Each structure stands twice: as structure tokens, then as C-alpha cells.
Tab-separated table of C-alpha atoms in Angstrom:
chain	number	residue	atom	x	y	z
A	5	MET	CA	-0.103	0.173	0.297
A	6	ALA	CA	3.080	2.252	0.858
A	7	ALA	CA	4.507	1.863	-2.865
A	8	GLU	CA	0.704	2.485	-4.283
A	9	SER	CA	0.531	5.711	-2.660
A	10	THR	CA	3.674	6.944	-3.364
A	11	ILE	CA	2.913	6.241	-6.900
A	12	LEU	CA	-0.471	7.959	-6.822
A	13	ALA	CA	0.636	11.117	-5.132
A	14	SER	CA	3.103	11.148	-7.960
A	15	LYS	CA	0.641	11.749	-10.628
A	16	VAL	CA	-1.538	14.888	-11.531
A	17	MET	CA	-5.273	15.328	-12.577
A	18	LYS	CA	-7.431	17.850	-13.609
A	19	ALA	CA	-10.227	19.366	-11.803
A	20	VAL	CA	-13.154	21.929	-11.584
A	21	LEU	CA	-12.883	24.029	-8.699
A	22	ILE	CA	-15.357	26.396	-7.669
A	23	HIS	CA	-13.921	29.548	-5.556
A	24	ALA	CA	-17.480	30.857	-4.646
A	25	TYR	CA	-20.920	30.024	-4.464
A	26	ASP	CA	-22.302	31.562	-7.371
A	27	GLU	CA	-23.228	29.302	-9.802
A	28	ALA	CA	-19.373	28.319	-11.256
A	29	GLN	CA	-19.112	31.672	-12.579
A	30	THR	CA	-15.588	31.862	-11.240
A	31	PHE	CA	-14.489	28.026	-11.747
A	32	THR	CA	-11.519	26.915	-12.902
A	33	VAL	CA	-9.938	23.487	-13.859
A	34	GLU	CA	-6.800	23.282	-12.158
A	35	GLU	CA	-3.876	20.293	-11.959
A	36	LYS	CA	-3.567	18.874	-8.305
A	37	PRO	CA	-2.218	15.938	-6.834
A	38	LEU	CA	-4.183	12.567	-7.503
A	39	PRO	CA	-6.091	11.819	-4.360
A	40	ILE	CA	-5.043	9.185	-1.666
A	41	PRO	CA	-7.367	6.906	-0.681
A	42	ASP	CA	-7.893	5.863	3.010
A	43	PHE	CA	-8.631	2.491	4.427
A	44	GLY	CA	-12.125	1.843	3.151
A	45	GLU	CA	-11.785	4.120	-0.016
A	46	VAL	CA	-11.357	3.518	-3.679
A	47	VAL	CA	-9.886	5.540	-6.194
A	48	ILE	CA	-12.094	6.206	-9.446
A	49	LYS	CA	-11.236	7.364	-13.058
A	50	VAL	CA	-14.120	9.372	-13.778
A	51	ALA	CA	-15.994	8.562	-16.904
A	52	ALA	CA	-18.826	10.765	-16.453
A	53	SER	CA	-20.921	12.415	-14.111
A	54	PRO	CA	-24.312	14.412	-14.603
A	55	ILE	CA	-25.570	18.024	-13.566
A	56	ASN	CA	-28.492	17.432	-11.412
A	57	PRO	CA	-30.626	19.974	-9.797
A	58	SER	CA	-28.956	19.291	-6.527
A	59	ASP	CA	-25.740	20.306	-8.112
A	60	LEU	CA	-27.540	23.931	-9.136
A	61	LEU	CA	-28.304	24.244	-5.761
A	62	PHE	CA	-25.048	23.331	-4.519
A	63	LEU	CA	-23.431	25.730	-6.786
A	64	LYS	CA	-25.392	28.976	-5.931
A	65	GLY	CA	-24.778	27.481	-1.882
A	66	ILE	CA	-28.282	26.952	-1.152
A	67	TYR	CA	-28.379	23.182	-1.046
A	68	GLY	CA	-28.082	21.301	2.268
A	69	VAL	CA	-24.559	20.765	2.112
A	70	LYS	CA	-21.781	23.392	1.974
A	71	ARG	CA	-18.178	22.993	2.104
A	72	ASP	CA	-14.668	24.690	2.213
A	73	LEU	CA	-13.750	26.839	-0.705
A	74	PRO	CA	-12.185	25.977	-3.275
A	75	THR	CA	-13.943	22.807	-4.085
A	76	THR	CA	-14.757	20.063	-6.470
A	77	PRO	CA	-18.644	19.683	-6.974
A	78	GLY	CA	-20.651	16.779	-8.536
A	79	PHE	CA	-22.871	14.636	-6.539
A	80	GLU	CA	-22.677	11.166	-9.038
A	81	GLY	CA	-20.982	9.588	-11.360
A	82	SER	CA	-19.761	6.312	-13.293
A	83	GLY	CA	-15.954	5.159	-13.828
A	84	THR	CA	-13.096	2.282	-13.065
A	85	VAL	CA	-11.873	2.039	-9.889
A	86	ILE	CA	-7.574	2.176	-10.290
A	87	ALA	CA	-6.687	2.014	-6.491
A	88	SER	CA	-7.721	0.880	-3.203
A	89	GLY	CA	-6.987	2.139	0.293
A	90	GLY	CA	-7.212	-1.414	1.804
A	91	GLY	CA	-10.369	-3.407	2.982
A	92	PHE	CA	-12.187	-6.204	1.800
A	93	MET	CA	-14.772	-4.358	-0.535
A	94	GLY	CA	-12.054	-1.931	-1.604
A	95	TRP	CA	-9.638	-4.722	-2.763
A	96	ARG	CA	-12.956	-6.078	-4.561
A	97	LEU	CA	-13.536	-3.372	-6.723
A	98	VAL	CA	-10.206	-2.462	-8.014
A	99	GLY	CA	-10.534	-2.580	-11.810
A	100	LYS	CA	-14.196	-2.830	-11.993
A	101	ARG	CA	-16.710	-0.532	-13.563
A	102	VAL	CA	-18.865	0.941	-10.870
A	103	ALA	CA	-21.661	4.027	-10.383
A	104	PHE	CA	-20.757	5.954	-7.468
A	105	PHE	CA	-22.263	8.869	-4.823
A	106	THR	CA	-19.270	11.067	-3.802
A	107	VAL	CA	-18.531	11.813	-0.056
A	108	GLY	CA	-16.350	15.036	0.130
A	109	GLU	CA	-14.995	16.569	-2.830
A	110	GLY	CA	-17.152	15.864	-6.292
A	111	ALA	CA	-17.023	14.306	-9.516
A	112	TRP	CA	-16.403	16.657	-11.815
A	113	ALA	CA	-12.727	15.845	-12.178
A	114	GLU	CA	-10.772	13.302	-14.155
A	115	ASN	CA	-10.197	11.131	-10.733
A	116	VAL	CA	-11.967	11.054	-7.394
A	117	VAL	CA	-11.949	8.960	-3.831
A	118	VAL	CA	-15.391	7.785	-2.409
A	119	PRO	CA	-15.731	5.211	0.288
A	120	ALA	CA	-16.012	1.611	-1.394
A	121	THR	CA	-19.242	1.483	0.254
A	122	SER	CA	-20.656	4.383	-2.194
A	123	CYS	CA	-19.715	2.472	-5.115
A	124	VAL	CA	-22.097	-0.024	-7.183
A	125	PRO	CA	-20.729	-2.332	-9.779
A	126	ILE	CA	-22.345	-2.214	-12.962
A	127	PRO	CA	-23.155	-4.689	-15.248
A	128	ASP	CA	-20.952	-5.736	-18.419
A	129	ASP	CA	-23.245	-4.780	-21.045
A	130	LEU	CA	-24.294	-1.208	-19.502
A	131	ASP	CA	-22.451	1.752	-20.956
A	132	LEU	CA	-20.837	4.118	-18.442
A	133	GLU	CA	-22.972	7.164	-19.541
A	134	ALA	CA	-26.058	5.290	-18.637
A	135	ALA	CA	-24.618	4.153	-15.185
A	136	SER	CA	-23.525	7.871	-14.425
A	137	CYS	CA	-26.929	8.569	-14.013
A	138	SER	CA	-28.252	4.980	-12.380
A	139	LEU	CA	-28.202	6.452	-8.824
A	140	VAL	CA	-29.688	10.038	-7.806
A	141	ASN	CA	-32.696	9.851	-9.762
A	142	PRO	CA	-33.500	6.074	-9.946
A	143	LEU	CA	-33.122	5.535	-6.210
A	144	THR	CA	-35.118	8.818	-5.533
A	145	ILE	CA	-37.787	6.904	-7.806
A	146	LEU	CA	-37.472	3.810	-5.988
A	147	PHE	CA	-37.852	5.190	-2.573
A	148	PHE	CA	-40.903	7.229	-3.776
A	149	MET	CA	-42.797	3.829	-4.788
A	150	ASP	CA	-41.730	2.702	-1.352
A	151	HIS	CA	-43.474	5.549	0.338
A	152	ILE	CA	-46.648	5.226	-2.219
A	153	ARG	CA	-46.886	1.691	-1.035
A	154	GLU	CA	-46.545	2.691	2.688
A	155	ARG	CA	-49.113	5.056	2.303
A	156	ASN	CA	-51.692	3.015	0.817
A	157	ALA	CA	-51.820	6.068	-1.610
A	158	LYS	CA	-54.524	5.497	-4.634
A	159	ALA	CA	-52.991	7.966	-6.684
A	160	VAL	CA	-50.045	10.398	-6.662
A	161	VAL	CA	-49.708	13.971	-7.989
A	162	SER	CA	-46.346	15.003	-9.463
A	163	SER	CA	-45.091	18.509	-10.163
A	164	ALA	CA	-42.411	19.191	-12.804
A	165	ALA	CA	-43.944	16.203	-14.392
A	166	ALA	CA	-41.886	16.484	-17.810
A	167	GLY	CA	-38.557	16.295	-15.931
A	168	GLN	CA	-36.427	13.190	-15.891
A	169	VAL	CA	-37.601	12.098	-12.313
A	170	GLY	CA	-41.363	13.430	-13.382
A	171	LYS	CA	-41.409	10.959	-16.244
A	172	MET	CA	-39.365	8.198	-14.504
A	173	LEU	CA	-42.202	8.406	-11.986
A	174	PHE	CA	-45.019	8.441	-14.699
A	175	LYS	CA	-43.261	5.207	-15.741
A	176	MET	CA	-43.367	3.543	-12.475
A	177	CYS	CA	-46.862	4.317	-11.681
A	178	THR	CA	-48.356	3.044	-14.986
A	179	LYS	CA	-46.368	0.239	-14.857
A	180	GLU	CA	-48.226	-0.615	-11.043
A	181	ASN	CA	-51.393	0.856	-12.392
A	182	ILE	CA	-50.970	3.661	-9.941
A	183	PRO	CA	-53.474	6.528	-11.415
A	184	ILE	CA	-50.483	9.872	-11.569
A	185	ILE	CA	-51.768	13.543	-12.180
A	186	ASN	CA	-48.995	15.383	-13.940
A	187	ILE	CA	-48.520	18.954	-13.333
A	188	VAL	CA	-46.505	21.131	-16.297
A	189	ARG	CA	-45.900	24.464	-16.976
A	190	ARG	CA	-46.136	24.481	-21.210
A	191	ALA	CA	-47.860	23.349	-23.716
A	192	GLN	CA	-44.764	21.384	-25.250
A	193	GLN	CA	-44.467	19.423	-22.016
A	194	VAL	CA	-47.800	18.428	-22.096
A	195	GLU	CA	-47.477	17.033	-25.522
A	196	GLN	CA	-44.080	15.011	-24.319
A	197	LEU	CA	-46.225	13.511	-21.964
A	198	GLU	CA	-49.129	12.644	-23.944
A	199	ASN	CA	-46.681	10.933	-26.610
A	200	LEU	CA	-45.754	8.910	-23.073
A	201	GLY	CA	-49.171	7.795	-22.833
A	202	ALA	CA	-50.179	10.045	-19.739
A	203	GLU	CA	-54.038	10.713	-19.309
A	204	HIS	CA	-53.944	13.375	-16.301
A	205	ILE	CA	-52.104	16.573	-17.179
A	206	VAL	CA	-52.564	20.084	-15.594
A	207	ASN	CA	-50.741	22.826	-17.183
A	208	THR	CA	-50.212	25.750	-14.945
A	209	SER	CA	-50.105	27.820	-17.595
A	210	GLU	CA	-53.797	27.428	-18.580
A	211	GLU	CA	-56.646	29.581	-17.090
A	212	GLY	CA	-58.278	27.220	-14.414
A	213	TRP	CA	-55.517	24.647	-13.814
A	214	LYS	CA	-56.246	24.898	-9.958
A	215	GLU	CA	-60.166	23.713	-10.644
A	216	LEU	CA	-58.812	21.120	-13.069
A	217	LEU	CA	-56.456	19.721	-10.615
A	218	LYS	CA	-59.092	19.641	-7.595
A	219	GLU	CA	-61.587	17.808	-9.763
A	220	LYS	CA	-58.874	15.261	-10.370
A	221	CYS	CA	-57.797	14.840	-7.308
A	222	THR	CA	-61.048	14.393	-5.755
A	223	ALA	CA	-62.210	11.968	-8.580
A	224	LEU	CA	-59.335	9.701	-8.147
A	225	GLN	CA	-58.949	10.119	-4.605
A	226	ALA	CA	-54.962	11.417	-4.808
A	227	THR	CA	-53.583	11.652	-1.433
A	228	LEU	CA	-50.113	11.863	-1.961
A	229	ALA	CA	-47.869	14.606	-3.992
A	230	PHE	CA	-44.127	14.483	-4.899
A	231	ASP	CA	-43.153	18.462	-5.464
A	232	ALA	CA	-39.977	19.726	-6.634
A	233	VAL	CA	-41.105	22.924	-7.601
A	234	GLY	CA	-41.679	24.766	-4.263
A	235	GLY	CA	-42.986	28.412	-3.960
A	236	SER	CA	-46.483	29.138	-3.981
A	237	LEU	CA	-47.177	25.626	-5.884
A	238	THR	CA	-46.683	23.414	-2.855
A	239	GLY	CA	-49.899	25.199	-1.382
A	240	ASP	CA	-51.512	25.321	-4.382
A	241	ILE	CA	-51.079	21.334	-4.732
A	242	LEU	CA	-52.260	21.025	-0.686
A	243	ALA	CA	-55.007	23.004	-0.982
A	244	VAL	CA	-56.963	21.038	-3.854
A	245	MET	CA	-55.987	17.493	-2.479
A	246	PRO	CA	-58.390	15.479	-0.034
A	247	PRO	CA	-58.408	15.240	3.756
A	248	GLN	CA	-55.358	13.454	4.836
A	249	SER	CA	-53.250	14.066	2.210
A	250	HIS	CA	-49.460	14.951	2.145
A	251	VAL	CA	-47.081	16.611	0.211
A	252	ALA	CA	-43.501	15.795	-0.328
A	253	VAL	CA	-40.991	18.194	-1.028
A	254	TYR	CA	-37.958	17.125	-2.829
A	255	GLY	CA	-36.817	20.192	-4.864
A	256	ALA	CA	-36.793	24.015	-5.107
A	257	MET	CA	-37.118	24.685	-8.523
A	258	THR	CA	-38.408	28.314	-8.389
A	259	GLU	CA	-35.731	28.654	-5.288
A	260	GLU	CA	-38.594	29.894	-2.931
A	261	ASP	CA	-39.807	29.182	0.343
A	262	CYS	CA	-42.958	26.994	-0.002
A	263	SER	CA	-45.870	29.234	0.624
A	264	LYS	CA	-49.852	29.445	0.523
A	265	ILE	CA	-50.162	26.511	3.002
A	266	SER	CA	-53.312	27.311	4.656
A	267	PRO	CA	-53.510	26.669	8.901
A	268	ALA	CA	-56.912	25.112	8.218
A	269	ASP	CA	-55.532	22.359	6.161
A	270	LEU	CA	-53.322	21.217	8.611
A	271	ILE	CA	-55.460	21.720	11.653
A	272	PHE	CA	-58.976	20.452	10.300
A	273	ARG	CA	-58.409	18.400	7.242
A	274	GLY	CA	-55.140	16.773	8.515
A	275	LYS	CA	-52.914	17.380	6.030
A	276	THR	CA	-48.963	17.688	5.956
A	277	VAL	CA	-46.251	18.974	4.065
A	278	GLY	CA	-42.948	17.400	4.465
A	279	GLY	CA	-39.360	17.080	3.138
A	280	PHE	CA	-37.740	14.384	0.878
A	281	GLY	CA	-34.214	14.375	0.820
A	282	LEU	CA	-32.289	11.492	-0.608
A	283	ARG	CA	-29.039	11.485	1.477
A	284	PHE	CA	-31.401	11.224	4.446
A	285	GLU	CA	-33.112	8.308	2.977
A	286	LEU	CA	-30.097	6.475	2.528
A	287	GLN	CA	-28.615	7.463	6.107
A	288	ARG	CA	-31.841	5.807	7.336
A	289	SER	CA	-32.249	2.977	5.456
A	290	SER	CA	-31.070	-0.516	6.738
A	291	LYS	CA	-27.920	-2.021	4.313
A	292	LEU	CA	-30.624	-4.911	3.150
A	293	THR	CA	-32.939	-2.112	1.781
A	294	LEU	CA	-29.809	-0.317	0.239
A	295	ILE	CA	-28.475	-3.280	-1.479
A	296	ARG	CA	-31.664	-4.088	-2.840
A	297	LEU	CA	-32.685	-0.531	-4.128
A	298	THR	CA	-28.940	0.013	-5.564
A	299	ARG	CA	-29.073	-3.108	-7.112
A	300	GLN	CA	-32.597	-2.877	-8.759
A	301	ALA	CA	-31.454	1.012	-9.761
A	302	VAL	CA	-28.743	-0.053	-11.787
A	303	GLU	CA	-30.500	-3.052	-13.406
A	304	MET	CA	-33.754	-0.567	-14.159
A	305	VAL	CA	-31.415	2.404	-15.677
A	306	ARG	CA	-31.904	0.852	-19.230
A	307	ASP	CA	-35.290	1.152	-19.548
A	308	ASP	CA	-38.053	2.461	-16.934
A	309	LEU	CA	-35.441	4.439	-14.852
A	310	LYS	CA	-33.247	5.695	-17.911
A	311	SER	CA	-32.061	9.294	-18.180
A	312	GLU	CA	-32.048	11.222	-22.148
A	313	ILE	CA	-28.772	12.085	-22.430
A	314	GLN	CA	-29.174	15.922	-24.393
A	315	GLY	CA	-25.447	17.161	-24.211
A	316	ARG	CA	-21.546	16.299	-23.152
A	317	PHE	CA	-18.982	18.567	-22.230
A	318	PRO	CA	-15.535	18.504	-20.923
A	319	LEU	CA	-14.258	20.212	-17.508
A	320	SER	CA	-13.559	23.490	-19.401
A	321	LYS	CA	-16.909	24.109	-20.818
A	322	LEU	CA	-18.884	23.749	-17.293
A	323	ASN	CA	-21.014	27.185	-18.213
A	324	GLU	CA	-21.738	26.124	-21.441
A	325	ALA	CA	-22.984	22.827	-19.711
A	326	ILE	CA	-24.652	24.542	-16.862
A	327	ALA	CA	-26.935	26.871	-19.192
A	328	GLN	CA	-27.790	24.095	-21.913
A	329	TYR	CA	-29.181	21.756	-19.002
A	330	LYS	CA	-30.958	24.978	-17.422
A	331	SER	CA	-32.482	26.147	-20.680
A	332	ASN	CA	-34.303	22.789	-21.288
A	333	MET	CA	-34.343	20.378	-17.986
A	334	SER	CA	-37.088	18.320	-19.482
A	335	ALA	CA	-34.966	17.093	-22.783
A	336	GLY	CA	-32.740	15.351	-20.628
A	337	LYS	CA	-29.208	15.161	-18.487
A	338	VAL	CA	-26.261	16.814	-19.619
A	339	LEU	CA	-22.961	15.223	-18.578
A	340	ILE	CA	-19.284	16.108	-17.643
A	341	VAL	CA	-17.341	14.224	-19.238
A	342	PRO	CA	-13.534	14.593	-18.075
A	343	SER	CA	-11.788	13.027	-20.959
A	344	LEU	CA	-13.560	15.452	-23.780
A	345	PRO	CA	-10.949	17.575	-25.227
A	346	ASN	CA	-11.459	21.307	-24.562
A	347	SER	CA	-12.174	22.327	-27.766
């Protein structure tokens, strides 16, 4: 191990560094020593890492996790394990292709160190680009489906329904014959969902959308909602749902506080609003549950939990990558691919 550490320490890699929480406006790509893994950790040569909504919040400094600056962003990715700091799991992973979560420094770099327990080996027939998107969104959906079953919900409501998570949730609910009311904000997104076979769609840009949403929630007895938007939409959704309903807020696309929540709904109608955070779900889940869900996520990323890829950018083009993703998030993921040339 000492010899391996010496070899690693003599090498350098390139990594994105942000120097302020300003949405990466002042980012740099710098050379730095290849990271040395501690016991139980591995070094991964990064193949690809998607930009997720959580990354955008992190870059603005409004995500639940903040790190000392400068730091490298990127919460998930895929790649090949090239070294281990020791331990049974770490040594078993050397040479293997994996999907991974980051802990500490992020994945927008040529190499990253993560705990071996944050890695999921991927099948030989799954390409690394697809694998890079196989954890955050797919696991979120699988936890959603568990919550639907736990609450015995007859139907659900989904905001930002034309996004990648929204489309995945639609596919999974349809597969299990659970009616889903899809909330979008543009006619183009209505068309996208209709092409997937969606029956219940509410467009918030159309007059009378609240009345339509209430009508559908009442008819279908939708008592569970997953809200990625926040702001006033959270209260608007809760207001039209039946008594004893729950809205799980898992995103903040408006970057505004949840509002328009009626105390009467909370006190007299038994309605509730809560947060859903993937990291908290992972932390409180048993090892058996995590093994089951991560394996299921990687297996299903080929079809029901597949993310569309709309663009690929090198480390040096991070601003362009962010701009493309923000301009049309429903078109698919944008990947940071460290091996791409700068031009």
C-alpha cells in the first residue's frame, strides 16, 4: 500500500474548482495531485457525471451541504476503480466499472476518492454514460414507490412532471397501475407526456388549472404528492387535495420558500407537508434495503429508470454545460465527461 500511495502521489489530475458559491461563474480547471485513498476508500477514474438540480443548488450555496472553498462539485458519476486504500470491499472493486456517490470532493474531475460502500458495480452490458445517471434519480423514484406503498395511496400528484424524475415516476406508476396527475407549465411539456401515454395532465399556464387539479385529485382520491418546484405551488397543490393528504417536497426549482399553505388544512383536514431528501433516506435505510434498491436502480436504468442524454461537455466547458441544462431540463441530462478534449 505504501508503494501504491507513492505512485499515486507522484501523479496529477485535472479537476473543476469553484471559488465562490456563484453558480460556477468563477470556476477554474486546475491540476492537483491524484487523491490518496484512506482505508475503506477507492480511487475512481471518472467516465461521466451528470448535472442534477441538486448540483445547481449546491453551486449557488443553497443546498443542504456546503463545503470549504475551493471545492470540486458533482454528486454522482461512473467510472473505473484504479486503486484501493485497503479493506475487503475496496480490493474487490479494483478494476471494476462502478456507479458512485461522492462524499466530500465531487465527481467533476478526472479522478475522485469515495468510500467503497458508495460504489455499485455495474453490469458489463451497461455503458458508463447510462451508469453515471443510475443512482440519484433512480433511487429517488424507488424510494417514492416505497412511500406510495407505505401510505397505501390510491393515486399521486407529480409536479415538474416533464423532467427526468417526473417521467420516471410516471413510468413506474403506470407500470403498477397507480393513477398519476402530472403537473407541467408549458404546452410543449403536455405534448411530451401525451406521447408517453399520460392521461391526467394539468398545465399551470392555462386558466382554470387549479379547478382542474382539484377535480382530478377528488375523482382519483390522490392523497400523496411529490413536489419538485416549491414556492406557491406547494400550497396550491395541498389546498386541492383530499383530507389526510401529504405533499413531499423534494426540490426547489423556484428557489422560493414553500408558501400559501393554509393552517386550516393542517389543523382541521389533517393535511401535512414534509421534505424528502435522498441522502437522509439513504442514511436511515438498512443495509439490506440499500443493497436491494441500488441493485434495482442499476438494473432498471436501461428502461423505466433511464435518463435521456442531451449533451456532453469537458471540464473546461462547465458554464456552457450548465446553461444548456438550465435552458431545457426536460430534454435530458447534460454530462460532464473529463476525457473530452477542451475544443
